[in-house]
Tab-separated table of C-alpha atoms in Angstrom:
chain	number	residue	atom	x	y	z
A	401	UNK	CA	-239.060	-60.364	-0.148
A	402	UNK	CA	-238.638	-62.477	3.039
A	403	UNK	CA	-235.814	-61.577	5.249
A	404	UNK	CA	-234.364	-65.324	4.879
A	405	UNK	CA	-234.634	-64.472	0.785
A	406	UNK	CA	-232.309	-61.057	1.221
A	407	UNK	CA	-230.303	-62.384	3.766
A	408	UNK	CA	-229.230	-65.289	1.287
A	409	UNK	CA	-228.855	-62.825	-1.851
A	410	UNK	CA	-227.170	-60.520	0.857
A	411	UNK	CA	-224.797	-63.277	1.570
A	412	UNK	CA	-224.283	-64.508	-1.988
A	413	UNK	CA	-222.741	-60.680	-2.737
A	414	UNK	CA	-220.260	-60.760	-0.231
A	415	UNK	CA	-219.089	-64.125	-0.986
A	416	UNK	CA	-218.982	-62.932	-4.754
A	417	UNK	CA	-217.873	-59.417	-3.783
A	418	UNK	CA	-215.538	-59.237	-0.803
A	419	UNK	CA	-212.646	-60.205	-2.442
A	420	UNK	CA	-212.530	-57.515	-4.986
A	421	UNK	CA	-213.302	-55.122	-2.359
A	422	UNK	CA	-210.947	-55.835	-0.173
A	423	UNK	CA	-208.269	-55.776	-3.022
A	424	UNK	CA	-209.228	-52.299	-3.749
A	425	UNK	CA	-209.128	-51.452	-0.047
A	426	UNK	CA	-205.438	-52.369	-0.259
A	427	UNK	CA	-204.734	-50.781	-2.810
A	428	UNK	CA	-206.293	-47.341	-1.259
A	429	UNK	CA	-204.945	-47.699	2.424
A	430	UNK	CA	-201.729	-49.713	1.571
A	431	UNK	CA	-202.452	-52.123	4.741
A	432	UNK	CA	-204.301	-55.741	4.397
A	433	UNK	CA	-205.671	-55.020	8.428
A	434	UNK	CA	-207.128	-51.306	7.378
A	435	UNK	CA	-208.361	-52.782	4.256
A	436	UNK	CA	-210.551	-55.793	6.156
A	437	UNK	CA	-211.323	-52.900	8.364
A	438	UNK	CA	-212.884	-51.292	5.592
A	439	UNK	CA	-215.002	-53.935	3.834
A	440	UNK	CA	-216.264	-54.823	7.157
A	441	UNK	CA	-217.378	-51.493	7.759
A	442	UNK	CA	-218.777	-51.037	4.062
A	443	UNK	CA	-220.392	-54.679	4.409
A	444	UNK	CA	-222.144	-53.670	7.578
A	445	UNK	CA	-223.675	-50.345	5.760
A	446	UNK	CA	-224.973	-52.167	2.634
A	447	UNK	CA	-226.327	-55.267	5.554
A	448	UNK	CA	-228.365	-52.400	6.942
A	449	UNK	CA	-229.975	-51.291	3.842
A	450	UNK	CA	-229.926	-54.212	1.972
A	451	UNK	CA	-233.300	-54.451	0.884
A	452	UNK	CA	-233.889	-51.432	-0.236
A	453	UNK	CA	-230.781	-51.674	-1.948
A	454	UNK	CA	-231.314	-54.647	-4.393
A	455	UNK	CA	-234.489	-52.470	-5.244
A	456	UNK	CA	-232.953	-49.864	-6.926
A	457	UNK	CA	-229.519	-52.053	-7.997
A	458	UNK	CA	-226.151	-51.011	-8.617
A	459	UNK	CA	-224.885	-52.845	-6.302
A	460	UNK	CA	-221.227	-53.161	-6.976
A	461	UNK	CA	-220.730	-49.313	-7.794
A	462	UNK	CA	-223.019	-48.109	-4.567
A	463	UNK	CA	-220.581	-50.933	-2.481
A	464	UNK	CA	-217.589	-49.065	-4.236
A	465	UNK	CA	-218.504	-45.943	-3.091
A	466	UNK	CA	-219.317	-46.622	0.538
A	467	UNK	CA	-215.823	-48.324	0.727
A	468	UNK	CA	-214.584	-44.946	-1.078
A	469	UNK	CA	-216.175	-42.675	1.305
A	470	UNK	CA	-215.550	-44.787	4.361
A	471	UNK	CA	-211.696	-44.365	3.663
A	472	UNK	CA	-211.489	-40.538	2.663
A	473	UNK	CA	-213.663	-40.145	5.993
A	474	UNK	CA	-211.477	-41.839	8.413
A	475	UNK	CA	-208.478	-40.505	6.920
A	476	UNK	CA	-209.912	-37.089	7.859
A	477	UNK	CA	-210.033	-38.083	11.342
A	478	UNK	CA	-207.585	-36.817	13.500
A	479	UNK	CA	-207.214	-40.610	15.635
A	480	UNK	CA	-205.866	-41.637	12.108
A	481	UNK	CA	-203.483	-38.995	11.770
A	482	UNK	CA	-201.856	-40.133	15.624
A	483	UNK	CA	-202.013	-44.152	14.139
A	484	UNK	CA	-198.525	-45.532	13.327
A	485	UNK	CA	-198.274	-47.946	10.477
A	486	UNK	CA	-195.465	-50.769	10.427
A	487	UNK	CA	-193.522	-51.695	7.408
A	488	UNK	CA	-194.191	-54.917	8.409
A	489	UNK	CA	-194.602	-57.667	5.013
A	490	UNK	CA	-198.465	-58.517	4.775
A	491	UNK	CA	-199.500	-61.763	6.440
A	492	UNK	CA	-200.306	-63.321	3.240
A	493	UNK	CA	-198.686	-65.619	0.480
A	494	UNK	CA	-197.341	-63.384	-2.445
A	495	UNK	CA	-198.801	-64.280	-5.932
A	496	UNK	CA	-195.418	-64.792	-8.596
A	497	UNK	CA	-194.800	-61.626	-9.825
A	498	UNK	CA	-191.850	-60.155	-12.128
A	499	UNK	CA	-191.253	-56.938	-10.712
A	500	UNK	CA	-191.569	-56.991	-6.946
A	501	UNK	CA	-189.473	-54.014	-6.203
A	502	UNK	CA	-191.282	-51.860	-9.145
A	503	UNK	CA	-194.599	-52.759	-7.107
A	504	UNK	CA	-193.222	-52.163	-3.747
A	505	UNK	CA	-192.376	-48.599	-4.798
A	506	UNK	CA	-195.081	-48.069	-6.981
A	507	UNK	CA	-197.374	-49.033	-3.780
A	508	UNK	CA	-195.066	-46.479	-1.041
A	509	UNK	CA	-195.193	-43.516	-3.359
A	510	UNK	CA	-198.962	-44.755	-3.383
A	511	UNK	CA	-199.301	-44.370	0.224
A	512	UNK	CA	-197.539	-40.742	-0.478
A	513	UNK	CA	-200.292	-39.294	-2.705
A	514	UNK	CA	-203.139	-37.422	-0.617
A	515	UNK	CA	-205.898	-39.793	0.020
A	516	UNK	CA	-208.603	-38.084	-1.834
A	517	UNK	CA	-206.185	-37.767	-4.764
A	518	UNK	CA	-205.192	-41.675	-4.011
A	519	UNK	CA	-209.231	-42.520	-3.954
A	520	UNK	CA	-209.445	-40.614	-7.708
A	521	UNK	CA	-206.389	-42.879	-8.910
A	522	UNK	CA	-207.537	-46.108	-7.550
A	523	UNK	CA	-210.879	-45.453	-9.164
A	524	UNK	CA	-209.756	-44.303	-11.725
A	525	UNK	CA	-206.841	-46.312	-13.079
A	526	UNK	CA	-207.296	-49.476	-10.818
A	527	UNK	CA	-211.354	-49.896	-11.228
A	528	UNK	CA	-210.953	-48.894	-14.609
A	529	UNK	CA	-213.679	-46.188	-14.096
A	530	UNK	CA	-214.513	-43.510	-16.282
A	531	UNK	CA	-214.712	-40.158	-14.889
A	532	UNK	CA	-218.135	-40.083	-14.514
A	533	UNK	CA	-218.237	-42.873	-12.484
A	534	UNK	CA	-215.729	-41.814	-10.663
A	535	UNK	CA	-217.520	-38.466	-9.553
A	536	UNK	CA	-220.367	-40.502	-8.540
A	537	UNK	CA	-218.675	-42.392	-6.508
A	538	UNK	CA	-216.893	-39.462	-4.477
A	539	UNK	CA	-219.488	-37.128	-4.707
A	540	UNK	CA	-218.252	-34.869	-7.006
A	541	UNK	CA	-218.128	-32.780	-9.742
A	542	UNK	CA	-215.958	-34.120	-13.126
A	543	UNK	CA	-213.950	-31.463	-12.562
A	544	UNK	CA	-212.925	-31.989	-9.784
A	545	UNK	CA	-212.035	-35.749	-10.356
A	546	UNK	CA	-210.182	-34.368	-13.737
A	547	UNK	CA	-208.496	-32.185	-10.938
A	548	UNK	CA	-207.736	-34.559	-8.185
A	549	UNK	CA	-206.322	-37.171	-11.063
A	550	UNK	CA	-203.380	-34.850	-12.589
A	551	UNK	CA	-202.523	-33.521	-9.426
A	552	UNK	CA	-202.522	-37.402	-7.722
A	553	UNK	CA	-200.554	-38.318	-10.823
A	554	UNK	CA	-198.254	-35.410	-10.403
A	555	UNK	CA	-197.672	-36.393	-6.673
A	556	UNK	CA	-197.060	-39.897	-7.894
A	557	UNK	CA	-194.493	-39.051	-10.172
A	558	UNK	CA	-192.547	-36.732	-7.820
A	559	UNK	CA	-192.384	-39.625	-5.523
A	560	UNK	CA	-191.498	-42.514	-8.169
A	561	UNK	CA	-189.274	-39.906	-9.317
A	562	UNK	CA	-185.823	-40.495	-6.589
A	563	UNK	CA	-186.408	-43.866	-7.145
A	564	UNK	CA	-185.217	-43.761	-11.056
A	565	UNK	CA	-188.335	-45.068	-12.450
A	566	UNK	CA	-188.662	-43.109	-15.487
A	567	UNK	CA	-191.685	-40.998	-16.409
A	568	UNK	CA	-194.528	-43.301	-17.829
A	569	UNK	CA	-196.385	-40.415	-19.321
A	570	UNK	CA	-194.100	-38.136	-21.126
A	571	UNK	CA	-195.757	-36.797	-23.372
A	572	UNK	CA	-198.018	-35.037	-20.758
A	573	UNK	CA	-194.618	-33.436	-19.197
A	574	UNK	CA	-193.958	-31.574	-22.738
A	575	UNK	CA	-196.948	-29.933	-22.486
């Protein structure tokens, strides 16, 4: 393949792609700048390897999981931890929704859940993967993402919870 032939199929991904990624960014860092941040740095990765890439395919779940790994990374770095965040309103048009103070909570006691717990959640419940997939994408065992989801659903609760949203799983609390 010449470079002009992966460079086009390497461009038609991201202009398929990006936009999905970058929604799932959001959704794991909570901020539209980290999340561009993000799929920049996980388009750059997949740019580099691209070739060898489209070999072996899978190319939405490998791009999933660099994006994945490049966020539980940085948030183990300790320039991240020293970063303020403002509560700024993104700089883009909101869709029509119904519920925009359900969301708005639902997305700050998000942003309270650990991030390898949030990273097991957002793969989990908002990339509809199964737990197997999941693992794969983290690089770990099912266990662990069976783990790291009841404990990031337990943190989400407790923080939903002073809010007054009532428990959307209660038959898991009667156990």
């Amino acid at each position: 393949m010449g470079h002009r032939d992966w460079e086009a199929d390497y461009t038609a991904f991201v202009h398929s792609r990006a936009s999905a990624l970058r929604t799932t960014a959001y959704v794991l860092s909570g901020e539209w700048h980290r999340a561009d941040d993000l799929v920049q740095t996980t388009l750059v990765k997949l740019y580099v390897i691209w070739p060898r890439l489209v070999r072996q395919g899978g190319l939405d779940a490998y791009a999933r999981t660099v994006l994945v790994r490049t966020f539980v990374r940085e948030n183990r770095r300790k320039w991240r931890q020293l970063e303020l965040t403002s509560a700024a309103p993104p700089d883009t048009t909101a869709l029509p929704e119904t519920d925009h103070a359900g969301r708005l909570a639902v997305r700050a006691a998000l942003a309270q859940v650990p991030p390898r717990q949030r990273a097991v959640l957002v793969l989990r419940f908002w990339n509809d993967l199964s737990v197997g997939e999941t693992a794969t994408a983290l690089g770990c065992s099912e266990g662990t993402v069976k783990s790291q989801s009841a404990r990031g659903l337990a943190a989400l609760k407790r923080a939903l919870d002073p809010l007054g949203f009532r428990d959307p799983f209660p038959e898991e609390s009667e156990r």
